[in-house]
Amino acid sequence: MNLLWMTVVTALRALRRNVLRSALTMLGVIIGVAAVVTMVSIGRGANAAVQREIQSLGNNLVMIIPGATTASGVHMSSGSAATLTVADATAIAKECPAVSDVAWAKRQVVQVVYGNQNWATAAQGVPPSYLAVRGWPLSAGRFFDQRDDAGANPVAVLGQTVVDQLFAPGEDPLGASIRVKNVPFEVIGVLARKGQTAWGQDQDDVILMPFLTAERRVIGTQILGTVDMIVASATTADALPRVEPQIRALLRERHRIPSGQDDDFTVRDLNEIAEASKNASAVMMNLLLSVASVSLLVGGIGIMNIMLVSVTERTREIGVRLAVGARSGHILFQFLVEATALSLVGGAAGIVLGIAATRLIAHLAQWPTLLSAPAAAGAFLVAGAVGIFFGFYPARRAARLDPITALRYE
């Protein structure tokens, strides 16, 4: 044990004699480890942000929108035809066992006026079940009920962005009278803040009103009961894979779509969107980690080169040690300790630099980041392995020197 300690101390003293050279040797390892820590933190932060945004839309949600259709030989995009109805939504709720609740929406961009303030926002006609399906709480007031919907009452619930644009700071919007396309509405509630979606849409820039109110008094429609979107929530997360085939089979039957013909609707699983975003982030992160691995490789080659130079410079010292009784294993171990110490110190410095870079990026670029202790520990261990791997050849070369030849070396 004493011999091991003395060997380690001797190796560290040898490194301290050339501090600048040791620091420059560690530079490649420092950059590589810092890059690994930073890239993993950015990747994990981006994935966590996407998951939060998907969850902000609601738990275990499936969205159904009017699908691609063909009219007079022209292929129309998704949402271009009124192929979904309230009856479709209620049928999904009744006949799809994996679905726990359903809501629907009819949407249009409208001008909203309050006093001398006005704002263009999205008006959505929705049923009373909409907030429960979306998992969207209220910050104040109440949501409209079935009586409001059945009577087409002019009541509205505002998103936080609309409140900020129409009302003065600190002003209570509850009970206020606003005009939506010149139709007076009473504000009965305010939605809790949701933030932006993964595709940059402000979820708080919205006015919710009873579906029949929107259809008959604000948005209008050519065909009563048509909707722009249906939102269905699965009974459990495990039931989510069964929701899409059940809905697809039901709607194809209701819309009398022959076998082999394209659907006139589109079913979107929000978890699939999150998974696609996660996969894209993983590809980018793997690419950047490959670049970081190259830095570690370059750092390892630098360690090997410097250790070879060190062996040449200390040939007489090695000869003296061998002459006074040191074994080849002792010489091998000493140089391996030096190479490993270089890489481990570089790895520790790289972790510190990576954490600092992550914090700086999060502050300046406003990117979501999430530090990973396993990634930092893994990068540190890889740095140590790099030192052992690339330091073995110089150490072996030093251990195999002939004592007489080494003592004669000038």
mmCIF file of C-alpha atoms in Angstrom:
data_model
loop_
_atom_site.group_PDB
_atom_site.id
_atom_site.type_symbol
_atom_site.label_atom_id
_atom_site.label_comp_id
_atom_site.label_asym_id
_atom_site.label_seq_id
_atom_site.Cartn_x
_atom_site.Cartn_y
_atom_site.Cartn_z
ATOM 1 C CA MET A 1 0.000 0.000 0.000
ATOM 2 C CA ASN A 2 2.898 2.324 0.845
ATOM 3 C CA LEU A 3 4.503 1.525 -2.513
ATOM 4 C CA LEU A 4 1.229 2.402 -4.293
ATOM 5 C CA TRP A 5 0.993 5.721 -2.492
ATOM 6 C CA MET A 6 4.601 6.641 -3.226
ATOM 7 C CA THR A 7 4.110 5.797 -6.891
ATOM 8 C CA VAL A 8 1.048 8.062 -7.087
ATOM 9 C CA VAL A 9 2.872 10.903 -5.307
ATOM 10 C CA THR A 10 5.886 10.559 -7.626
ATOM 11 C CA ALA A 11 3.620 10.643 -10.682
ATOM 12 C CA LEU A 12 1.794 13.764 -9.510
ATOM 13 C CA ARG A 13 5.059 15.542 -8.734
ATOM 14 C CA ALA A 14 6.258 14.798 -12.241
ATOM 15 C CA LEU A 15 3.129 16.461 -13.636
ATOM 16 C CA ARG A 16 3.548 19.510 -11.396
ATOM 17 C CA ARG A 17 6.993 20.151 -12.814
ATOM 18 C CA ASN A 18 5.394 21.064 -16.159
ATOM 19 C CA VAL A 19 2.076 22.681 -15.223
ATOM 20 C CA LEU A 20 1.559 24.537 -18.515
ATOM 21 C CA ARG A 21 2.330 21.485 -20.629
ATOM 22 C CA SER A 22 0.030 19.355 -18.471
ATOM 23 C CA ALA A 23 -2.780 21.913 -18.825
ATOM 24 C CA LEU A 24 -2.415 22.053 -22.607
ATOM 25 C CA THR A 25 -2.370 18.248 -22.720
ATOM 26 C CA MET A 26 -5.656 18.120 -20.822
ATOM 27 C CA LEU A 27 -7.326 20.645 -23.126
ATOM 28 C CA GLY A 28 -8.764 18.075 -25.524
ATOM 29 C CA VAL A 29 -10.227 16.032 -22.652
ATOM 30 C CA ILE A 30 -11.623 19.195 -21.038
ATOM 31 C CA ILE A 31 -13.382 20.250 -24.245
ATOM 32 C CA GLY A 32 -14.699 16.750 -24.898
ATOM 33 C CA VAL A 33 -16.162 16.258 -21.412
ATOM 34 C CA ALA A 34 -17.585 19.789 -21.356
ATOM 35 C CA ALA A 35 -19.239 19.176 -24.726
ATOM 36 C CA VAL A 36 -20.775 15.911 -23.491
ATOM 37 C CA VAL A 37 -22.183 17.524 -20.334
ATOM 38 C CA THR A 38 -23.521 20.547 -22.232
ATOM 39 C CA MET A 39 -25.084 18.626 -25.103
ATOM 40 C CA VAL A 40 -26.776 16.079 -22.852
ATOM 41 C CA SER A 41 -28.128 18.887 -20.653
ATOM 42 C CA ILE A 42 -29.547 20.752 -23.646
ATOM 43 C CA GLY A 43 -31.021 17.569 -25.108
ATOM 44 C CA ARG A 44 -32.665 16.516 -21.845
ATOM 45 C CA GLY A 45 -33.953 20.052 -21.307
ATOM 46 C CA ALA A 46 -35.483 20.145 -24.787
ATOM 47 C CA ASN A 47 -37.160 16.760 -24.271
ATOM 48 C CA ALA A 48 -38.525 17.832 -20.889
ATOM 49 C CA ALA A 49 -39.857 21.059 -22.416
ATOM 50 C CA VAL A 50 -41.624 19.152 -25.186
ATOM 51 C CA GLN A 51 -43.168 16.771 -22.657
ATOM 52 C CA ARG A 52 -44.407 19.709 -20.561
ATOM 53 C CA GLU A 53 -45.916 21.381 -23.617
ATOM 54 C CA ILE A 54 -47.657 18.184 -24.699
ATOM 55 C CA GLN A 55 -48.989 17.685 -21.169
ATOM 56 C CA SER A 56 -50.246 21.281 -21.166
ATOM 57 C CA LEU A 57 -52.608 20.306 -23.996
ATOM 58 C CA GLY A 58 -54.116 17.586 -21.792
ATOM 59 C CA ASN A 59 -53.438 14.089 -20.538
ATOM 60 C CA ASN A 60 -53.706 11.099 -22.897
ATOM 61 C CA LEU A 61 -55.299 13.171 -25.649
ATOM 62 C CA VAL A 62 -56.198 12.243 -29.205
ATOM 63 C CA MET A 63 -57.197 14.974 -31.656
ATOM 64 C CA ILE A 64 -59.450 14.359 -34.649
ATOM 65 C CA ILE A 65 -59.638 17.002 -37.373
ATOM 66 C CA PRO A 66 -61.365 17.037 -40.740
ATOM 67 C CA GLY A 67 -59.043 15.124 -43.027
ATOM 68 C CA ALA A 68 -57.721 15.375 -46.547
ATOM 69 C CA THR A 69 -60.444 15.110 -49.176
ATOM 70 C CA THR A 70 -60.614 15.195 -52.964
ATOM 71 C CA ALA A 71 -63.064 17.528 -54.685
ATOM 72 C CA SER A 72 -63.360 17.707 -58.493
ATOM 73 C CA GLY A 73 -60.007 15.981 -58.800
ATOM 74 C CA VAL A 74 -58.290 18.484 -56.459
ATOM 75 C CA HIS A 75 -56.617 17.046 -53.335
ATOM 76 C CA MET A 76 -57.511 19.233 -50.363
ATOM 77 C CA SER A 77 -55.411 19.556 -47.198
ATOM 78 C CA SER A 78 -56.397 18.465 -43.684
ATOM 79 C CA GLY A 79 -59.089 20.646 -42.147
ATOM 80 C CA SER A 80 -60.324 21.885 -45.524
ATOM 81 C CA ALA A 81 -63.702 20.125 -45.401
ATOM 82 C CA ALA A 82 -66.496 20.021 -42.813
ATOM 83 C CA THR A 83 -66.510 16.257 -42.331
ATOM 84 C CA LEU A 84 -66.832 16.071 -38.542
ATOM 85 C CA THR A 85 -69.960 16.757 -36.512
ATOM 86 C CA VAL A 86 -71.133 16.914 -32.924
ATOM 87 C CA ALA A 87 -72.910 13.610 -33.559
ATOM 88 C CA ASP A 88 -69.546 12.032 -34.427
ATOM 89 C CA ALA A 89 -68.128 13.263 -31.127
ATOM 90 C CA THR A 90 -71.022 11.948 -29.042
ATOM 91 C CA ALA A 91 -70.812 8.604 -30.889
ATOM 92 C CA ILE A 92 -67.103 8.362 -30.027
ATOM 93 C CA ALA A 93 -67.911 8.945 -26.354
ATOM 94 C CA LYS A 94 -70.598 6.242 -26.373
ATOM 95 C CA GLU A 95 -69.116 3.557 -28.623
ATOM 96 C CA CYS A 96 -65.350 3.664 -28.040
ATOM 97 C CA PRO A 97 -64.549 1.804 -24.790
ATOM 98 C CA ALA A 98 -61.023 3.225 -24.539
ATOM 99 C CA VAL A 99 -62.343 6.840 -24.557
ATOM 100 C CA SER A 100 -63.286 8.407 -21.229
ATOM 101 C CA ASP A 101 -64.528 11.827 -22.385
ATOM 102 C CA VAL A 102 -64.925 13.878 -25.554
ATOM 103 C CA ALA A 103 -65.103 17.565 -26.417
ATOM 104 C CA TRP A 104 -65.266 19.475 -29.679
ATOM 105 C CA ALA A 105 -64.563 22.977 -30.926
ATOM 106 C CA LYS A 106 -65.523 25.391 -33.659
ATOM 107 C CA ARG A 107 -62.928 28.120 -34.167
ATOM 108 C CA GLN A 108 -62.610 31.487 -35.861
ATOM 109 C CA VAL A 109 -60.361 34.524 -35.506
ATOM 110 C CA VAL A 110 -62.487 37.461 -34.317
ATOM 111 C CA GLN A 111 -62.113 41.047 -33.158
ATOM 112 C CA VAL A 112 -62.860 41.592 -29.462
ATOM 113 C CA VAL A 113 -63.613 45.050 -28.063
ATOM 114 C CA TYR A 114 -63.718 46.268 -24.469
ATOM 115 C CA GLY A 115 -64.038 49.997 -23.894
ATOM 116 C CA ASN A 116 -61.428 51.633 -26.101
ATOM 117 C CA GLN A 117 -59.297 48.473 -26.324
ATOM 118 C CA ASN A 118 -59.547 45.838 -29.038
ATOM 119 C CA TRP A 119 -57.721 42.609 -29.806
ATOM 120 C CA ALA A 120 -57.821 39.967 -32.554
ATOM 121 C CA THR A 121 -57.988 36.521 -31.034
ATOM 122 C CA ALA A 122 -59.354 33.014 -31.571
ATOM 123 C CA ALA A 123 -62.961 32.471 -30.548
ATOM 124 C CA GLN A 124 -63.792 28.832 -29.853
ATOM 125 C CA GLY A 125 -67.232 27.395 -29.379
ATOM 126 C CA VAL A 126 -66.874 24.395 -27.079
ATOM 127 C CA PRO A 127 -69.072 22.168 -24.872
ATOM 128 C CA PRO A 128 -68.996 22.290 -21.037
ATOM 129 C CA SER A 129 -66.755 19.179 -21.029
ATOM 130 C CA TYR A 130 -63.924 20.994 -22.829
ATOM 131 C CA LEU A 131 -61.906 22.047 -19.771
ATOM 132 C CA ALA A 132 -62.106 18.598 -18.203
ATOM 133 C CA VAL A 133 -60.835 16.922 -21.373
ATOM 134 C CA ARG A 134 -58.043 19.456 -21.807
ATOM 135 C CA GLY A 135 -57.150 19.414 -18.105
ATOM 136 C CA TRP A 136 -57.338 23.217 -18.085
ATOM 137 C CA PRO A 137 -58.239 24.847 -14.737
ATOM 138 C CA LEU A 138 -59.753 28.277 -14.179
ATOM 139 C CA SER A 139 -57.901 31.018 -12.340
ATOM 140 C CA ALA A 140 -61.092 32.952 -11.582
ATOM 141 C CA GLY A 141 -64.839 32.746 -12.075
ATOM 142 C CA ARG A 142 -66.725 29.777 -13.475
ATOM 143 C CA PHE A 143 -67.102 27.870 -16.715
ATOM 144 C CA PHE A 144 -70.371 27.785 -18.628
ATOM 145 C CA ASP A 145 -72.675 24.829 -18.010
ATOM 146 C CA GLN A 146 -75.154 22.810 -20.035
ATOM 147 C CA ARG A 147 -77.911 25.420 -19.580
ATOM 148 C CA ASP A 148 -75.673 28.133 -21.001
ATOM 149 C CA ASP A 149 -74.902 25.939 -23.993
ATOM 150 C CA ALA A 150 -78.497 24.856 -24.599
ATOM 151 C CA GLY A 151 -79.737 28.444 -24.375
ATOM 152 C CA ALA A 152 -76.906 29.853 -26.530
ATOM 153 C CA ASN A 153 -76.193 32.344 -23.737
ATOM 154 C CA PRO A 154 -73.702 35.130 -24.552
ATOM 155 C CA VAL A 155 -71.144 34.260 -21.870
ATOM 156 C CA ALA A 156 -67.396 33.936 -22.367
ATOM 157 C CA VAL A 157 -64.295 32.664 -20.590
ATOM 158 C CA LEU A 158 -61.085 34.517 -21.440
ATOM 159 C CA GLY A 159 -57.497 33.341 -21.779
ATOM 160 C CA GLN A 160 -54.798 35.228 -19.909
ATOM 161 C CA THR A 161 -53.383 36.863 -23.055
ATOM 162 C CA VAL A 162 -56.792 38.338 -23.928
ATOM 163 C CA VAL A 163 -57.168 39.617 -20.359
ATOM 164 C CA ASP A 164 -53.739 41.277 -20.538
ATOM 165 C CA GLN A 165 -54.603 42.982 -23.836
ATOM 166 C CA LEU A 166 -58.099 44.225 -22.998
ATOM 167 C CA PHE A 167 -57.982 45.068 -19.300
ATOM 168 C CA ALA A 168 -55.770 47.358 -17.261
ATOM 169 C CA PRO A 169 -53.321 45.721 -14.808
ATOM 170 C CA GLY A 170 -55.211 44.746 -11.660
ATOM 171 C CA GLU A 171 -58.642 45.263 -13.246
ATOM 172 C CA ASP A 172 -61.102 42.455 -12.574
ATOM 173 C CA PRO A 173 -62.533 41.138 -15.868
ATOM 174 C CA LEU A 174 -65.303 39.104 -14.211
ATOM 175 C CA GLY A 175 -68.702 40.574 -15.002
ATOM 176 C CA ALA A 176 -67.326 42.869 -17.685
ATOM 177 C CA SER A 177 -69.208 43.266 -20.949
ATOM 178 C CA ILE A 178 -67.130 42.728 -24.099
ATOM 179 C CA ARG A 179 -68.133 42.677 -27.754
ATOM 180 C CA VAL A 180 -67.189 39.783 -30.011
ATOM 181 C CA LYS A 181 -67.977 40.642 -33.643
ATOM 182 C CA ASN A 182 -70.354 43.294 -32.247
ATOM 183 C CA VAL A 183 -72.176 40.708 -30.113
ATOM 184 C CA PRO A 184 -72.138 41.643 -26.381
ATOM 185 C CA PHE A 185 -70.781 38.943 -24.060
ATOM 186 C CA GLU A 186 -70.493 38.735 -20.298
ATOM 187 C CA VAL A 187 -67.135 37.541 -18.956
ATOM 188 C CA ILE A 188 -67.828 34.801 -16.417
ATOM 189 C CA GLY A 189 -64.370 33.220 -16.039
ATOM 190 C CA VAL A 190 -60.641 33.464 -16.686
ATOM 191 C CA LEU A 191 -58.503 30.498 -17.718
ATOM 192 C CA ALA A 192 -55.269 29.587 -15.952
ATOM 193 C CA ARG A 193 -52.160 30.365 -17.962
ATOM 194 C CA LYS A 194 -51.051 27.536 -20.277
ATOM 195 C CA GLY A 195 -48.208 29.075 -22.295
ATOM 196 C CA GLN A 196 -47.095 28.192 -25.797
ATOM 197 C CA THR A 197 -47.368 24.844 -27.529
ATOM 198 C CA ALA A 198 -44.385 22.986 -29.027
ATOM 199 C CA TRP A 199 -45.179 24.613 -32.387
ATOM 200 C CA GLY A 200 -45.248 28.167 -30.992
ATOM 201 C CA GLN A 201 -49.004 28.763 -30.627
ATOM 202 C CA ASP A 202 -50.107 30.861 -27.661
ATOM 203 C CA GLN A 203 -52.757 28.752 -25.919
ATOM 204 C CA ASP A 204 -53.801 31.697 -23.729
ATOM 205 C CA ASP A 205 -54.807 33.847 -26.710
ATOM 206 C CA VAL A 206 -58.363 32.477 -26.817
ATOM 207 C CA ILE A 207 -61.969 33.162 -25.905
ATOM 208 C CA LEU A 208 -64.144 30.179 -25.044
ATOM 209 C CA MET A 209 -67.916 30.363 -25.425
ATOM 210 C CA PRO A 210 -70.758 27.813 -25.531
ATOM 211 C CA PHE A 211 -70.767 25.875 -28.779
ATOM 212 C CA LEU A 212 -74.334 26.821 -29.771
ATOM 213 C CA THR A 213 -73.611 30.472 -28.988
ATOM 214 C CA ALA A 214 -70.612 30.442 -31.306
ATOM 215 C CA GLU A 215 -72.439 28.559 -34.026
ATOM 216 C CA ARG A 216 -75.598 30.689 -34.021
ATOM 217 C CA ARG A 217 -74.446 34.159 -32.955
ATOM 218 C CA VAL A 218 -70.717 34.592 -33.700
ATOM 219 C CA ILE A 219 -69.030 32.183 -36.092
ATOM 220 C CA GLY A 220 -71.982 30.906 -38.085
ATOM 221 C CA THR A 221 -72.022 27.787 -40.211
ATOM 222 C CA GLN A 222 -73.380 26.449 -43.474
ATOM 223 C CA ILE A 223 -74.208 23.084 -41.914
ATOM 224 C CA LEU A 224 -75.409 22.968 -38.320
ATOM 225 C CA GLY A 225 -73.436 20.724 -36.006
ATOM 226 C CA THR A 226 -70.140 20.696 -37.921
ATOM 227 C CA VAL A 227 -66.964 21.099 -35.885
ATOM 228 C CA ASP A 228 -63.347 22.002 -36.627
ATOM 229 C CA MET A 229 -61.860 19.575 -34.123
ATOM 230 C CA ILE A 230 -62.776 16.746 -31.771
ATOM 231 C CA VAL A 231 -60.656 16.045 -28.702
ATOM 232 C CA ALA A 232 -60.899 12.672 -26.952
ATOM 233 C CA SER A 233 -59.166 11.588 -23.764
ATOM 234 C CA ALA A 234 -58.224 7.970 -23.133
ATOM 235 C CA THR A 235 -59.369 6.192 -19.992
ATOM 236 C CA THR A 236 -55.721 5.485 -19.041
ATOM 237 C CA ALA A 237 -52.298 5.962 -20.585
ATOM 238 C CA ASP A 238 -52.183 2.230 -21.344
ATOM 239 C CA ALA A 239 -55.464 2.507 -23.259
ATOM 240 C CA LEU A 240 -54.145 5.246 -25.533
ATOM 241 C CA PRO A 241 -52.891 2.871 -28.285
ATOM 242 C CA ARG A 242 -56.419 1.440 -28.567
ATOM 243 C CA VAL A 243 -58.122 4.812 -28.923
ATOM 244 C CA GLU A 244 -56.990 5.628 -32.464
ATOM 245 C CA PRO A 245 -58.087 2.335 -34.131
ATOM 246 C CA GLN A 246 -61.428 2.447 -32.324
ATOM 247 C CA ILE A 247 -62.117 6.020 -33.421
ATOM 248 C CA ARG A 248 -60.923 5.337 -36.964
ATOM 249 C CA ALA A 249 -63.154 2.284 -37.352
ATOM 250 C CA LEU A 250 -66.192 4.090 -35.931
ATOM 251 C CA LEU A 251 -65.819 7.212 -38.084
ATOM 252 C CA ARG A 252 -65.206 5.223 -41.261
ATOM 253 C CA GLU A 253 -68.419 3.347 -40.560
ATOM 254 C CA ARG A 254 -70.389 6.523 -39.771
ATOM 255 C CA HIS A 255 -69.035 8.341 -42.843
ATOM 256 C CA ARG A 256 -69.666 5.299 -45.050
ATOM 257 C CA ILE A 257 -66.113 5.236 -46.397
ATOM 258 C CA PRO A 258 -65.555 2.190 -48.653
ATOM 259 C CA SER A 259 -62.639 -0.141 -48.006
ATOM 260 C CA GLY A 260 -59.490 1.082 -49.728
ATOM 261 C CA GLN A 261 -60.588 4.730 -49.802
ATOM 262 C CA ASP A 262 -58.746 7.380 -47.774
ATOM 263 C CA ASP A 263 -60.219 8.690 -44.530
ATOM 264 C CA ASP A 264 -61.955 12.063 -44.600
ATOM 265 C CA PHE A 265 -60.525 12.806 -41.158
ATOM 266 C CA THR A 266 -57.145 12.720 -39.418
ATOM 267 C CA VAL A 267 -56.461 11.240 -35.977
ATOM 268 C CA ARG A 268 -53.428 12.603 -34.159
ATOM 269 C CA ASP A 269 -51.976 11.106 -31.018
ATOM 270 C CA LEU A 270 -50.168 13.852 -29.081
ATOM 271 C CA ASN A 271 -47.805 11.280 -27.595
ATOM 272 C CA GLU A 272 -46.695 10.413 -31.130
ATOM 273 C CA ILE A 273 -45.912 14.091 -31.722
ATOM 274 C CA ALA A 274 -43.870 14.148 -28.514
ATOM 275 C CA GLU A 275 -42.088 10.938 -29.514
ATOM 276 C CA ALA A 276 -41.235 12.339 -32.947
ATOM 277 C CA SER A 277 -39.804 15.478 -31.349
ATOM 278 C CA LYS A 278 -37.872 13.339 -28.867
ATOM 279 C CA ASN A 279 -36.428 11.220 -31.682
ATOM 280 C CA ALA A 280 -35.363 14.329 -33.594
ATOM 281 C CA SER A 281 -33.655 15.669 -30.467
ATOM 282 C CA ALA A 282 -31.959 12.299 -29.919
ATOM 283 C CA VAL A 283 -30.549 12.311 -33.451
ATOM 284 C CA MET A 284 -29.165 15.810 -33.011
ATOM 285 C CA MET A 285 -27.769 14.969 -29.572
ATOM 286 C CA ASN A 286 -26.074 11.815 -30.903
ATOM 287 C CA LEU A 287 -24.505 13.870 -33.670
ATOM 288 C CA LEU A 288 -23.149 16.395 -31.197
ATOM 289 C CA LEU A 289 -21.969 13.625 -28.868
ATOM 290 C CA SER A 290 -20.037 12.166 -31.798
ATOM 291 C CA VAL A 291 -18.254 15.503 -32.165
ATOM 292 C CA ALA A 292 -17.534 15.465 -28.429
ATOM 293 C CA SER A 293 -16.172 11.923 -28.746
ATOM 294 C CA VAL A 294 -13.766 13.135 -31.407
ATOM 295 C CA SER A 295 -12.541 15.772 -28.945
ATOM 296 C CA LEU A 296 -11.939 13.052 -26.360
ATOM 297 C CA LEU A 297 -10.086 10.999 -28.963
ATOM 298 C CA VAL A 298 -7.908 13.982 -29.862
ATOM 299 C CA GLY A 299 -7.312 14.596 -26.167
ATOM 300 C CA GLY A 300 -6.253 10.957 -25.709
ATOM 301 C CA ILE A 301 -3.813 11.194 -28.613
ATOM 302 C CA GLY A 302 -2.421 14.383 -27.072
ATOM 303 C CA ILE A 303 -1.888 12.579 -23.773
ATOM 304 C CA MET A 304 -0.082 9.747 -25.533
ATOM 305 C CA ASN A 305 2.199 12.155 -27.410
ATOM 306 C CA ILE A 306 3.104 14.114 -24.285
ATOM 307 C CA MET A 307 3.725 10.922 -22.341
ATOM 308 C CA LEU A 308 6.057 9.684 -25.089
ATOM 309 C CA VAL A 309 7.931 12.974 -24.866
ATOM 310 C CA SER A 310 8.048 12.592 -21.091
ATOM 311 C CA VAL A 311 9.485 9.074 -21.413
ATOM 312 C CA THR A 312 12.218 10.399 -23.708
ATOM 313 C CA GLU A 313 13.049 13.303 -21.378
ATOM 314 C CA ARG A 314 13.204 11.062 -18.299
ATOM 315 C CA THR A 315 15.126 8.163 -19.792
ATOM 316 C CA ARG A 316 18.072 8.606 -17.391
ATOM 317 C CA GLU A 317 15.680 8.873 -14.418
ATOM 318 C CA ILE A 318 14.022 5.605 -15.497
ATOM 319 C CA GLY A 319 17.450 3.997 -15.842
ATOM 320 C CA VAL A 320 18.457 5.077 -12.332
ATOM 321 C CA ARG A 321 15.252 3.710 -10.844
ATOM 322 C CA LEU A 322 15.673 0.392 -12.613
ATOM 323 C CA ALA A 323 19.331 0.223 -11.539
ATOM 324 C CA VAL A 324 18.490 0.685 -7.844
ATOM 325 C CA GLY A 325 15.901 -2.089 -7.843
ATOM 326 C CA ALA A 326 12.663 -0.738 -9.282
ATOM 327 C CA ARG A 327 10.747 -3.279 -11.301
ATOM 328 C CA SER A 328 9.278 -2.784 -14.745
ATOM 329 C CA GLY A 329 5.817 -2.969 -13.226
ATOM 330 C CA HIS A 330 6.596 0.014 -10.994
ATOM 331 C CA ILE A 331 7.667 2.114 -13.992
ATOM 332 C CA LEU A 332 4.610 1.006 -15.958
ATOM 333 C CA PHE A 333 2.311 1.891 -13.078
ATOM 334 C CA GLN A 334 3.907 5.305 -12.533
ATOM 335 C CA PHE A 335 3.425 6.415 -16.131
ATOM 336 C CA LEU A 336 -0.097 4.989 -16.225
ATOM 337 C CA VAL A 337 -0.920 6.998 -13.087
ATOM 338 C CA GLU A 338 0.435 10.150 -14.754
ATOM 339 C CA ALA A 339 -1.641 9.614 -17.899
ATOM 340 C CA THR A 340 -4.763 8.759 -15.890
ATOM 341 C CA ALA A 341 -4.271 11.758 -13.594
ATOM 342 C CA LEU A 342 -4.037 14.040 -16.636
ATOM 343 C CA SER A 343 -7.277 12.706 -18.071
ATOM 344 C CA LEU A 344 -9.178 12.649 -14.760
ATOM 345 C CA VAL A 345 -8.184 16.192 -13.842
ATOM 346 C CA GLY A 346 -9.150 17.209 -17.366
ATOM 347 C CA GLY A 347 -12.447 15.381 -16.955
ATOM 348 C CA ALA A 348 -13.198 17.177 -13.673
ATOM 349 C CA ALA A 349 -12.355 20.527 -15.256
ATOM 350 C CA GLY A 350 -14.525 19.594 -18.234
ATOM 351 C CA ILE A 351 -17.501 18.877 -15.958
ATOM 352 C CA VAL A 352 -17.119 22.283 -14.294
ATOM 353 C CA LEU A 353 -16.808 23.965 -17.689
ATOM 354 C CA GLY A 354 -19.814 22.026 -19.025
ATOM 355 C CA ILE A 355 -22.009 23.048 -16.076
ATOM 356 C CA ALA A 356 -20.931 26.678 -16.501
ATOM 357 C CA ALA A 357 -21.631 26.528 -20.261
ATOM 358 C CA THR A 358 -25.053 24.984 -19.613
ATOM 359 C CA ARG A 359 -25.970 27.735 -17.170
ATOM 360 C CA LEU A 360 -24.706 30.400 -19.561
ATOM 361 C CA ILE A 361 -26.695 29.007 -22.500
ATOM 362 C CA ALA A 362 -29.847 28.766 -20.378
ATOM 363 C CA HIS A 363 -29.409 32.394 -19.280
ATOM 364 C CA LEU A 364 -28.388 34.021 -22.571
ATOM 365 C CA ALA A 365 -30.248 31.938 -25.163
ATOM 366 C CA GLN A 366 -33.238 31.131 -22.902
ATOM 367 C CA TRP A 367 -32.968 27.466 -23.909
ATOM 368 C CA PRO A 368 -34.372 24.825 -21.563
ATOM 369 C CA THR A 369 -31.558 22.797 -19.992
ATOM 370 C CA LEU A 370 -31.510 19.933 -17.516
ATOM 371 C CA LEU A 371 -28.217 18.795 -16.008
ATOM 372 C CA SER A 372 -27.613 15.041 -15.906
ATOM 373 C CA ALA A 373 -25.511 13.623 -13.087
ATOM 374 C CA PRO A 374 -25.201 10.188 -14.811
ATOM 375 C CA ALA A 375 -23.957 11.874 -18.001
ATOM 376 C CA ALA A 376 -21.363 13.873 -16.060
ATOM 377 C CA ALA A 377 -20.223 10.777 -14.145
ATOM 378 C CA GLY A 378 -20.085 8.754 -17.365
ATOM 379 C CA ALA A 379 -18.038 11.416 -19.129
ATOM 380 C CA PHE A 380 -15.635 11.508 -16.174
ATOM 381 C CA LEU A 381 -15.191 7.724 -16.249
ATOM 382 C CA VAL A 382 -14.700 7.756 -20.023
ATOM 383 C CA ALA A 383 -12.021 10.409 -19.573
ATOM 384 C CA GLY A 384 -10.246 8.113 -17.109
ATOM 385 C CA ALA A 385 -10.532 5.207 -19.560
ATOM 386 C CA VAL A 386 -9.081 7.408 -22.309
ATOM 387 C CA GLY A 387 -6.086 8.178 -20.091
ATOM 388 C CA ILE A 388 -5.476 4.497 -19.339
ATOM 389 C CA PHE A 389 -5.913 3.434 -22.964
ATOM 390 C CA PHE A 390 -3.695 6.078 -24.523
ATOM 391 C CA GLY A 391 -1.199 6.104 -21.663
ATOM 392 C CA PHE A 392 -0.533 2.370 -21.775
ATOM 393 C CA TYR A 393 1.780 2.424 -24.795
ATOM 394 C CA PRO A 394 4.106 5.156 -23.419
ATOM 395 C CA ALA A 395 4.080 3.468 -19.997
ATOM 396 C CA ARG A 396 4.900 0.095 -21.534
ATOM 397 C CA ARG A 397 7.683 1.661 -23.563
ATOM 398 C CA ALA A 398 9.171 3.221 -20.408
ATOM 399 C CA ALA A 399 8.916 -0.061 -18.501
ATOM 400 C CA ARG A 400 10.733 -1.997 -21.243
ATOM 401 C CA LEU A 401 13.776 0.312 -21.353
ATOM 402 C CA ASP A 402 17.130 -1.403 -20.796
ATOM 403 C CA PRO A 403 18.687 0.017 -17.592
ATOM 404 C CA ILE A 404 22.221 0.236 -19.049
ATOM 405 C CA THR A 405 21.048 1.909 -22.256
ATOM 406 C CA ALA A 406 18.888 4.302 -20.242
ATOM 407 C CA LEU A 407 21.782 5.299 -17.967
ATOM 408 C CA ARG A 408 23.960 6.074 -21.002
ATOM 409 C CA TYR A 409 21.189 8.213 -22.622
ATOM 410 C CA GLU A 410 22.161 11.884 -23.027
#
